[in-house]
PDB file of C-alpha atoms in Angstrom:
ATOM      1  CA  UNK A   1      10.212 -29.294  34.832  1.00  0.00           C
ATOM      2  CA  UNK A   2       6.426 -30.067  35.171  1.00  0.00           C
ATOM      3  CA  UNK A   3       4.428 -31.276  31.937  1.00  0.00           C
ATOM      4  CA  UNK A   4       3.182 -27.381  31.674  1.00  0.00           C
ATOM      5  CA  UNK A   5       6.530 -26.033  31.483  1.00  0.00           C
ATOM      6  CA  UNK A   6       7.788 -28.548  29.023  1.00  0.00           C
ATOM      7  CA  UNK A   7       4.664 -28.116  27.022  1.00  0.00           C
ATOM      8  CA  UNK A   8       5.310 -24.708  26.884  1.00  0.00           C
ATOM      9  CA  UNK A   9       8.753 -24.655  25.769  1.00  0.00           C
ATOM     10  CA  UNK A  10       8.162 -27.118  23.299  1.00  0.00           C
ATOM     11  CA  UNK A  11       6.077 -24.413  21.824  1.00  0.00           C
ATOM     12  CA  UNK A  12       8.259 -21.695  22.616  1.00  0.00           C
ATOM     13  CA  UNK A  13      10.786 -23.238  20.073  1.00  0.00           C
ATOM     14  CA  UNK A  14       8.181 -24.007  17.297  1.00  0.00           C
ATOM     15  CA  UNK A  15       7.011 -20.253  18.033  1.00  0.00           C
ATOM     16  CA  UNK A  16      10.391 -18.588  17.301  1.00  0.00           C
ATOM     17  CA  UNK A  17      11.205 -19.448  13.562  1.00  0.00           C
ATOM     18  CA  UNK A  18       7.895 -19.304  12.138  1.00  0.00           C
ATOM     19  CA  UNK A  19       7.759 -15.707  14.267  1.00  0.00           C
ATOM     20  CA  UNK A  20      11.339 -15.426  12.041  1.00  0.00           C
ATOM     21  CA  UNK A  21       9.722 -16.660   8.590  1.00  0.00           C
ATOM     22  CA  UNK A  22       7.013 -13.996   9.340  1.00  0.00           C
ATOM     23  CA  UNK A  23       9.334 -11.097   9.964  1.00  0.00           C
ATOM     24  CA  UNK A  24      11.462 -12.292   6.643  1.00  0.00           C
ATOM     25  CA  UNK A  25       8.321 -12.124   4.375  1.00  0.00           C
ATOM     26  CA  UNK A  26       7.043  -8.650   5.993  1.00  0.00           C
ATOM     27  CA  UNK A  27      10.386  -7.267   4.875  1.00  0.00           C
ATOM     28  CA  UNK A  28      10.152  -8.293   1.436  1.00  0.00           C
ATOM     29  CA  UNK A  29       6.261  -7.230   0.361  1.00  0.00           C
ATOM     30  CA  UNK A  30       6.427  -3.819   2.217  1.00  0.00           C
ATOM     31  CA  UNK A  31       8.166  -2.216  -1.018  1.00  0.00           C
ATOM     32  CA  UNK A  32       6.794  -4.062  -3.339  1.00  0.00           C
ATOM     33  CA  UNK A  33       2.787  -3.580  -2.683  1.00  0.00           C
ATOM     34  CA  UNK A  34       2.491   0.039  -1.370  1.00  0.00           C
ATOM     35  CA  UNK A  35       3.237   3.421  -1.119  1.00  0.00           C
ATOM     36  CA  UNK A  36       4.558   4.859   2.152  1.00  0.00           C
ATOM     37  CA  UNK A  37       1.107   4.946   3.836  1.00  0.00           C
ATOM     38  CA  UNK A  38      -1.718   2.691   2.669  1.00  0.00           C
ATOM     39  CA  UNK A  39      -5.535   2.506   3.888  1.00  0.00           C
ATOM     40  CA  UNK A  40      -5.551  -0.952   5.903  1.00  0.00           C
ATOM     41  CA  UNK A  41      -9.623  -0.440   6.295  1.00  0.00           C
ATOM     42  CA  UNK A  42     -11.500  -0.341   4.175  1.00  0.00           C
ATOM     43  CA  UNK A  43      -9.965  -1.882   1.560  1.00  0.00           C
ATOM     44  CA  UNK A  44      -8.046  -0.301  -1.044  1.00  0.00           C
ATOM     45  CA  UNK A  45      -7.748   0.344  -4.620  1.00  0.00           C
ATOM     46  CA  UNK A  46      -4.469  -1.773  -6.158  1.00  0.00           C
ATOM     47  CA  UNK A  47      -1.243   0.088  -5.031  1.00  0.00           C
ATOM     48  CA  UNK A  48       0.812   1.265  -8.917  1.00  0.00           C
ATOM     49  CA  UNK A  49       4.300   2.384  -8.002  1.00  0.00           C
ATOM     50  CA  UNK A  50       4.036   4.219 -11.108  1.00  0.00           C
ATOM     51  CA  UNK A  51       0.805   5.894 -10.144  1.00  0.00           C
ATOM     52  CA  UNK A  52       1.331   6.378  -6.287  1.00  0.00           C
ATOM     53  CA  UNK A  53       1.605  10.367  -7.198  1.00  0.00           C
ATOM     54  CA  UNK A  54      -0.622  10.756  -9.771  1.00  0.00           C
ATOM     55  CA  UNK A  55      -3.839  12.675  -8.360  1.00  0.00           C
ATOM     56  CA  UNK A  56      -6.276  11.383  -7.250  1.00  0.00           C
ATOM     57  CA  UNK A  57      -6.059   8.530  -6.138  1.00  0.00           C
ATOM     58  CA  UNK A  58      -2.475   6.788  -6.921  1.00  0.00           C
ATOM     59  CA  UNK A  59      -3.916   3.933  -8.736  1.00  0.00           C
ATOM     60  CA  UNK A  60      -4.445   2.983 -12.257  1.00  0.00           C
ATOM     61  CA  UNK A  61      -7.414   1.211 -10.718  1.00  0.00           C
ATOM     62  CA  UNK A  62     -10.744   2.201 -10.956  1.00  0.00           C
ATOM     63  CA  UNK A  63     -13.433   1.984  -8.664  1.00  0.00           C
ATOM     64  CA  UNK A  64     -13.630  -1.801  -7.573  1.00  0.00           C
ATOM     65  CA  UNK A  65     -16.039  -3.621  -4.947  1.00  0.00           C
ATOM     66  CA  UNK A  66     -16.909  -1.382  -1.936  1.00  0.00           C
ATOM     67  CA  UNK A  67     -16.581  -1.711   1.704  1.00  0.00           C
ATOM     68  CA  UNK A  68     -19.479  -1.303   3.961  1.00  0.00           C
ATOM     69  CA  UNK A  69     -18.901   1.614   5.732  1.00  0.00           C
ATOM     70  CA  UNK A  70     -20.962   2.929   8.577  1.00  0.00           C
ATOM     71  CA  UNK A  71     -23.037   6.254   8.558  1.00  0.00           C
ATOM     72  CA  UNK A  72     -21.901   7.180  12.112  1.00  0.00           C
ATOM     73  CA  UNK A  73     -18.752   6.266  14.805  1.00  0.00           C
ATOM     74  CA  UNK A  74     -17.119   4.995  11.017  1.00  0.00           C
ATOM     75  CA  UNK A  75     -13.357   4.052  11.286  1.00  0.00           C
ATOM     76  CA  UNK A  76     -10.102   3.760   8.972  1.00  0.00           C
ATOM     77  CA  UNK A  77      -7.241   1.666   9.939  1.00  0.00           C
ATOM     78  CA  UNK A  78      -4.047   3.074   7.868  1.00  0.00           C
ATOM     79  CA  UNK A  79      -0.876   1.398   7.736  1.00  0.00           C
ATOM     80  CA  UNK A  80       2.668   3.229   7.078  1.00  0.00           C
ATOM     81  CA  UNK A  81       6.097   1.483   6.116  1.00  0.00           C
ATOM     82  CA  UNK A  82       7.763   4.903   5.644  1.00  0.00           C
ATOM     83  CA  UNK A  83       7.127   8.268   7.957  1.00  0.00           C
ATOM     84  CA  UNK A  84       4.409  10.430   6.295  1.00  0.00           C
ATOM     85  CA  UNK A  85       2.948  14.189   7.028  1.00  0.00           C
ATOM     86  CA  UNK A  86       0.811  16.755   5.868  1.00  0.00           C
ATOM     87  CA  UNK A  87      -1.792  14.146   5.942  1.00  0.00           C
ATOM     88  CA  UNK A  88      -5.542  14.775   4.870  1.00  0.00           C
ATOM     89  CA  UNK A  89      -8.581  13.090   4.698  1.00  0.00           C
ATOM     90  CA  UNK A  90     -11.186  13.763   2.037  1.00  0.00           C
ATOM     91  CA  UNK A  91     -14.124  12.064   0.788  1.00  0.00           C
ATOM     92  CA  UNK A  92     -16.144  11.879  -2.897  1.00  0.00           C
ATOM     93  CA  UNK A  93     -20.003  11.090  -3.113  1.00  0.00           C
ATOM     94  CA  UNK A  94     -19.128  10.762  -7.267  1.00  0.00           C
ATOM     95  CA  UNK A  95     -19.225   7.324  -8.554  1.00  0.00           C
ATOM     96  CA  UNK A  96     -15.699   7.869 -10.214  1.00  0.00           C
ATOM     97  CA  UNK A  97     -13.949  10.729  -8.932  1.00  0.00           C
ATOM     98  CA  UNK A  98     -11.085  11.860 -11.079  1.00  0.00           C
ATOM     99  CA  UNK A  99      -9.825  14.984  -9.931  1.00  0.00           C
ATOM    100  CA  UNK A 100      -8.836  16.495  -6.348  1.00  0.00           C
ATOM    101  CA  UNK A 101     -11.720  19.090  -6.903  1.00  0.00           C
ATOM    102  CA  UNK A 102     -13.828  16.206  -7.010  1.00  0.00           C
ATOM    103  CA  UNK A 103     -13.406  15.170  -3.064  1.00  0.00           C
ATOM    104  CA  UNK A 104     -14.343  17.064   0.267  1.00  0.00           C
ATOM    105  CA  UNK A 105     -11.841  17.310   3.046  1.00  0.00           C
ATOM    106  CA  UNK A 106     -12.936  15.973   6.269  1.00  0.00           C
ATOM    107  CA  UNK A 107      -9.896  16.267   8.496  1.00  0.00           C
ATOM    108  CA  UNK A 108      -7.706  18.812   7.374  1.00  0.00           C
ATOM    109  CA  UNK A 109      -3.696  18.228   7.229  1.00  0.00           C
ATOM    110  CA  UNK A 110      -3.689  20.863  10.298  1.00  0.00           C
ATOM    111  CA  UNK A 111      -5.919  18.374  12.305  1.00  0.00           C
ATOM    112  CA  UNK A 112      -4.356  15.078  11.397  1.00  0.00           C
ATOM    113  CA  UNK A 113      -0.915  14.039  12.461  1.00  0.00           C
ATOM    114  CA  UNK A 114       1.404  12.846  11.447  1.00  0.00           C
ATOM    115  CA  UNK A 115       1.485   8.862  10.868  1.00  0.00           C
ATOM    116  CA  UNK A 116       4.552   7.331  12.485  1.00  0.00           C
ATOM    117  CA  UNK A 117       5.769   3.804  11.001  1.00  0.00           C
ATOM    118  CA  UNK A 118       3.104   1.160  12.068  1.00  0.00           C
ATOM    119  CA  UNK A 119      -0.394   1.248  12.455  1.00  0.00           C
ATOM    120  CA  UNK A 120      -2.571   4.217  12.781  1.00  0.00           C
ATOM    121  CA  UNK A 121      -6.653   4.301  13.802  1.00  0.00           C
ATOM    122  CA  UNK A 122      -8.977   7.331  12.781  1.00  0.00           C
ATOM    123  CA  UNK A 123     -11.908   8.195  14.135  1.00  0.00           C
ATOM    124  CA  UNK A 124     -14.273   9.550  10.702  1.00  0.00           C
ATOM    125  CA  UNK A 125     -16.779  12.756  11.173  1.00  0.00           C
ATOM    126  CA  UNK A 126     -20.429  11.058  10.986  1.00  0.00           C
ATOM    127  CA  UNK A 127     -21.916  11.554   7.023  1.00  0.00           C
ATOM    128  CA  UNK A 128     -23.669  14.278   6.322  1.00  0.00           C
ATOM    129  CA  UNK A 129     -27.394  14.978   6.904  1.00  0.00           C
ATOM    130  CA  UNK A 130     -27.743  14.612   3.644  1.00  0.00           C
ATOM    131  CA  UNK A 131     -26.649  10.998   2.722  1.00  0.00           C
ATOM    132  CA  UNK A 132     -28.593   8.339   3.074  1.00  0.00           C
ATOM    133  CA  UNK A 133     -27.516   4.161   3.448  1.00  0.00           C
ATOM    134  CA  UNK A 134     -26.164   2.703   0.212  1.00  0.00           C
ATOM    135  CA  UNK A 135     -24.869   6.186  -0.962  1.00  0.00           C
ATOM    136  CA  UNK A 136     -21.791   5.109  -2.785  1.00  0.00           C
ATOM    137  CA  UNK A 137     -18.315   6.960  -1.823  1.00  0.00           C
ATOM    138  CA  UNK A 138     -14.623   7.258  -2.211  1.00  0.00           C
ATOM    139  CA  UNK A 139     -12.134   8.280   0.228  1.00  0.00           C
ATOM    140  CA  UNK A 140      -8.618   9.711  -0.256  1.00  0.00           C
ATOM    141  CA  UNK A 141      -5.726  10.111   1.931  1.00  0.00           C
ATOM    142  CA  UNK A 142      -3.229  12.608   0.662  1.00  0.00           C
ATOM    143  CA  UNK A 143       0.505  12.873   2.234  1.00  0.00           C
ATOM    144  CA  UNK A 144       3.816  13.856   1.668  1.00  0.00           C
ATOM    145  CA  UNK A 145       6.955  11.754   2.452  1.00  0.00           C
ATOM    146  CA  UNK A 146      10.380  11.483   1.235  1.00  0.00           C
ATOM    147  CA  UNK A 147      10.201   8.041   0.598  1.00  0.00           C
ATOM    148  CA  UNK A 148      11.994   7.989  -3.099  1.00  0.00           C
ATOM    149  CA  UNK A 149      15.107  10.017  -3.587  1.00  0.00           C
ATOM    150  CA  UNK A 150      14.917  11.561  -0.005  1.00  0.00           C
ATOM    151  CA  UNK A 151      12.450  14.526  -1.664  1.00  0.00           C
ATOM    152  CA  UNK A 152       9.282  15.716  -0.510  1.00  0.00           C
ATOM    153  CA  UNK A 153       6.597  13.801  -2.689  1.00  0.00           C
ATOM    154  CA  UNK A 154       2.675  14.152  -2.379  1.00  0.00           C
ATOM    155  CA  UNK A 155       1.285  10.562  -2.462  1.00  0.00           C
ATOM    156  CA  UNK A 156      -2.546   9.645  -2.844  1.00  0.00           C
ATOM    157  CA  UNK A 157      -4.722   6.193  -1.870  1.00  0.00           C
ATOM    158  CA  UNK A 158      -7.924   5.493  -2.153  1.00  0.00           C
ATOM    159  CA  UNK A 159     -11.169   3.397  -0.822  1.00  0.00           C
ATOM    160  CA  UNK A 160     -14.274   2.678  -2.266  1.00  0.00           C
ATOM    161  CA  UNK A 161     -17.163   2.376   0.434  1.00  0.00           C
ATOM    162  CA  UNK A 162     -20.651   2.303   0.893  1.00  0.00           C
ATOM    163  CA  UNK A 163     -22.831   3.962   3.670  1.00  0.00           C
ATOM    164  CA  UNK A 164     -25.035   1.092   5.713  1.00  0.00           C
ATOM    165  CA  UNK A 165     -26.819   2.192   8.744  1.00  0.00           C
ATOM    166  CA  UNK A 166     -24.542   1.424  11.815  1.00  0.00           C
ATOM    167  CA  UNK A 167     -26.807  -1.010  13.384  1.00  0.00           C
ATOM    168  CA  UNK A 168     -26.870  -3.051   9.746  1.00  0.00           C
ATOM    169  CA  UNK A 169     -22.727  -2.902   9.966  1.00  0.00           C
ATOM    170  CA  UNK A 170     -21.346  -6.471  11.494  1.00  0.00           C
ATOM    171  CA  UNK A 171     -17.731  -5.857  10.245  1.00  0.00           C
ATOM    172  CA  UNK A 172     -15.084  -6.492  12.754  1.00  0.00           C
ATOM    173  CA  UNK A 173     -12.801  -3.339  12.001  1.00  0.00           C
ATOM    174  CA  UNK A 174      -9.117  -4.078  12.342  1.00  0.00           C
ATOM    175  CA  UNK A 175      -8.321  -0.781  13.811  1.00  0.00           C
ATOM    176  CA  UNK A 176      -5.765  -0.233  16.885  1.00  0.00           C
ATOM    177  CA  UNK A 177      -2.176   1.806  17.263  1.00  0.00           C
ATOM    178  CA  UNK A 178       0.792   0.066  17.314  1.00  0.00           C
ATOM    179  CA  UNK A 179       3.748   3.105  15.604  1.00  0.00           C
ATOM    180  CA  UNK A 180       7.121   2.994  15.764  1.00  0.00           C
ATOM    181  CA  UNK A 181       8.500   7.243  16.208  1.00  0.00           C
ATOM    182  CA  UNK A 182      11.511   7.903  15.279  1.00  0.00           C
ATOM    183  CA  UNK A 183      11.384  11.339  16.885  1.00  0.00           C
ATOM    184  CA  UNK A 184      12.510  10.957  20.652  1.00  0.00           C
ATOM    185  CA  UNK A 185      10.497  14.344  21.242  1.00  0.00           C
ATOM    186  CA  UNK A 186       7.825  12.696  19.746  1.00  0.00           C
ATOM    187  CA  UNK A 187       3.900  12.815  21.561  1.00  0.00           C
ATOM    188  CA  UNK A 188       3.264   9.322  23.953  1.00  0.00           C
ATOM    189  CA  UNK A 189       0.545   8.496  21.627  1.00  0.00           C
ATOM    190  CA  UNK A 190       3.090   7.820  18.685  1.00  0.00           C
ATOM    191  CA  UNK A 191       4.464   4.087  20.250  1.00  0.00           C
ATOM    192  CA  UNK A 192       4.897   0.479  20.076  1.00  0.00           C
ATOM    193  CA  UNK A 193       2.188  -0.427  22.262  1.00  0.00           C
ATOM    194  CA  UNK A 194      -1.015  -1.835  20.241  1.00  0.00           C
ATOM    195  CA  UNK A 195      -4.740  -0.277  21.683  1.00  0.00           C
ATOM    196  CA  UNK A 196      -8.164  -0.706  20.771  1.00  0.00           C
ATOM    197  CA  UNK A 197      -9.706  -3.145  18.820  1.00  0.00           C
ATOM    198  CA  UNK A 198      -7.036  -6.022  17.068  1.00  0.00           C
ATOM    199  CA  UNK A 199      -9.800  -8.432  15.320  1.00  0.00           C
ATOM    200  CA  UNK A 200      -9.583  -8.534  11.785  1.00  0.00           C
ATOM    201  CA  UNK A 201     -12.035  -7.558   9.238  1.00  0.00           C
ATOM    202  CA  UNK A 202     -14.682 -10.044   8.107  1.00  0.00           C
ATOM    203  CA  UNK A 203     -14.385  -8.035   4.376  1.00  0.00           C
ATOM    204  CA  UNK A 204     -13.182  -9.773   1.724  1.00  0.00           C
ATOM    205  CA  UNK A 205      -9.327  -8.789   1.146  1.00  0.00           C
ATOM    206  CA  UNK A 206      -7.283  -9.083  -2.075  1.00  0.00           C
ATOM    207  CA  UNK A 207      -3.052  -9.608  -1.488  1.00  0.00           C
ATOM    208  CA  UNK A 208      -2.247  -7.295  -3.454  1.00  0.00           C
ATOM    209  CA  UNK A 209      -4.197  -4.062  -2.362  1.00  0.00           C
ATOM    210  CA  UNK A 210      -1.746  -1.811  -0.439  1.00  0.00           C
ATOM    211  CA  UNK A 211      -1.238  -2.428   3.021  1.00  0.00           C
ATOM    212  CA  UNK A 212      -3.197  -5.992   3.471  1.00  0.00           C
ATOM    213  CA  UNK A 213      -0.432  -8.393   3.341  1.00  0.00           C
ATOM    214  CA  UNK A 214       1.887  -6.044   5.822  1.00  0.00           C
ATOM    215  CA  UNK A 215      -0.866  -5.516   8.079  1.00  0.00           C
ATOM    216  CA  UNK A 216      -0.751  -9.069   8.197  1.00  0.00           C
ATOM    217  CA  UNK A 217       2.384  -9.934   8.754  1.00  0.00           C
ATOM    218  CA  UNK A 218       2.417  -6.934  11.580  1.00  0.00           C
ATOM    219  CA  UNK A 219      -0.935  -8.426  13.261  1.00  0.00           C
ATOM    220  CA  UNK A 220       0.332 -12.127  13.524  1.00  0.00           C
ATOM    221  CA  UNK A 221       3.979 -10.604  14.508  1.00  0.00           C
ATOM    222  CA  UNK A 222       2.541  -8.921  17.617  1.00  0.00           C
ATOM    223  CA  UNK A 223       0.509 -11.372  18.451  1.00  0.00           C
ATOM    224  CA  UNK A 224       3.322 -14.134  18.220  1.00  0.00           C
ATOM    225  CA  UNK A 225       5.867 -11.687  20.252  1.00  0.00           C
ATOM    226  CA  UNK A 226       3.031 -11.220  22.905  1.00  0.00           C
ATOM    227  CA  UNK A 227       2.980 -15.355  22.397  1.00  0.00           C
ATOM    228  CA  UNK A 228       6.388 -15.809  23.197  1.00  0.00           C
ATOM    229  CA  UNK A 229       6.854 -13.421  26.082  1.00  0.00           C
ATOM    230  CA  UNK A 230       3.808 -14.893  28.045  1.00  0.00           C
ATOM    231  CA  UNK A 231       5.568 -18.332  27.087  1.00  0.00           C
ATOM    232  CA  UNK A 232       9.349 -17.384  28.549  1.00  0.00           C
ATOM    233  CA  UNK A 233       7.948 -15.771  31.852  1.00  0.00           C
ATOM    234  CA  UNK A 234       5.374 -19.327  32.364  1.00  0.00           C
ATOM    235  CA  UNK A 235       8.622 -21.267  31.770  1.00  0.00           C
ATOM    236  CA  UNK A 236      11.187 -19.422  34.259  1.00  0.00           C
ATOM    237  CA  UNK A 237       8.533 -19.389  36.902  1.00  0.00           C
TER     238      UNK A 237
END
């Protein structure tokens, strides 16, 4: 076996347990630090499991620090332990929205699909004419699952951003699909094969805001599989 190959198994074997360790700790935070579908990007207000239903937003939080966001070709990366649907995207230009009546959809439930288990990327509708940088927003994601009890639920999540010109925006967006359908009819699109843009966000990230520690532990997963597989076919050649 040439110095490569025994270089490369060496790693191989240090790979594979801490690619274990990593798969242990994603199962135990998904429950316990989010709802069934979580913004990934930007960052999100603290998940409550006693709030995750309560309108609008499904936080006892209130607005925190805010992400840049980018007046036009914006993102959101949105994570999802559980299948959701009937998903919408809305957005507030209120300082502290409070009520549904308070936020503006931009894509509609009919438009969006539905998010499969994994990661999810959405392209945002450019802001308005009328908004200028350093406008202060919020936006929501509303869903239903049947996460609890096997009963349709509504759920809510939230993200506090700010608009910056795009040319002023420097964040590296974590935003790429990598789902997991359980539907065998479902569309091509819905599947474990990461796209797009992996890098991570340059933001600042708090562990327990829903979604940041799983995307995490999903991220460094993929990349160790991809890791190992490159590793075994080097070795057997």
């Amino acid at each position: 076996m040439s110095l490569l190959k025994t270089v490369l198994f060496g790693l191989l074997l240090v790979a594979t347990p801490v690619y274990a360790a990593i798969d242990d700790d994603y199962s135990d935070d998904t429950a316990d630090e989010m709802g069934p579908a979580a913004f990934m990007w930007p960052k999100d207000r603290v998940w409550s499991a006693s709030m995750d239903n309560t309108a609008p937003c499904g936080s006892s939080a209130s607005v925190g620090n805010r992400s840049e966001f980018p007046m036009s070709s914006g993102k959101v990366a949105l994570v999802d332990q559980y299948e959701s649907y009937s998903v919408q995207l809305s957005i507030s230009y209120l300082s502290n929205p409070t009520k549904n009546s308070d936020f503006s959809v931009l894509i509609s439930a009919d438009d969006f699909a539905d998010i499969e288990r994994g990661h999810t990327c959405v392209s945002v509708p450019d802001a308005a004419s009328s908004v200028d940088a350093g406008q202060k927003a919020t936006l929501q994601i509303k869903y239903t699952s049947d996460w609890e009890d096997d009963e349709d639920e509504t759920y809510y999540a939230c993200a506090d951003i700010q608009y910056v010109e795009l040319t002023n925006f420097d964040v590296s967006v974590p935003c790429f699909n990598a789902t997991n359908s359980t539907d065998s009819d479902s569309d091509s699109t819905s599947s474990s094969t990461a796209s797009a843009s992996t890098s991570t966000s340059s933001s600042s990230s708090d562990d327990s805001s829903g979604g940041s520690r799983l995307i995490s532990g999903l991220s460094t997963i993929t990349l160790m599989a991809l890791f190992v597989a490159t590793s075994m076919a080097l070795v057997s050649s």
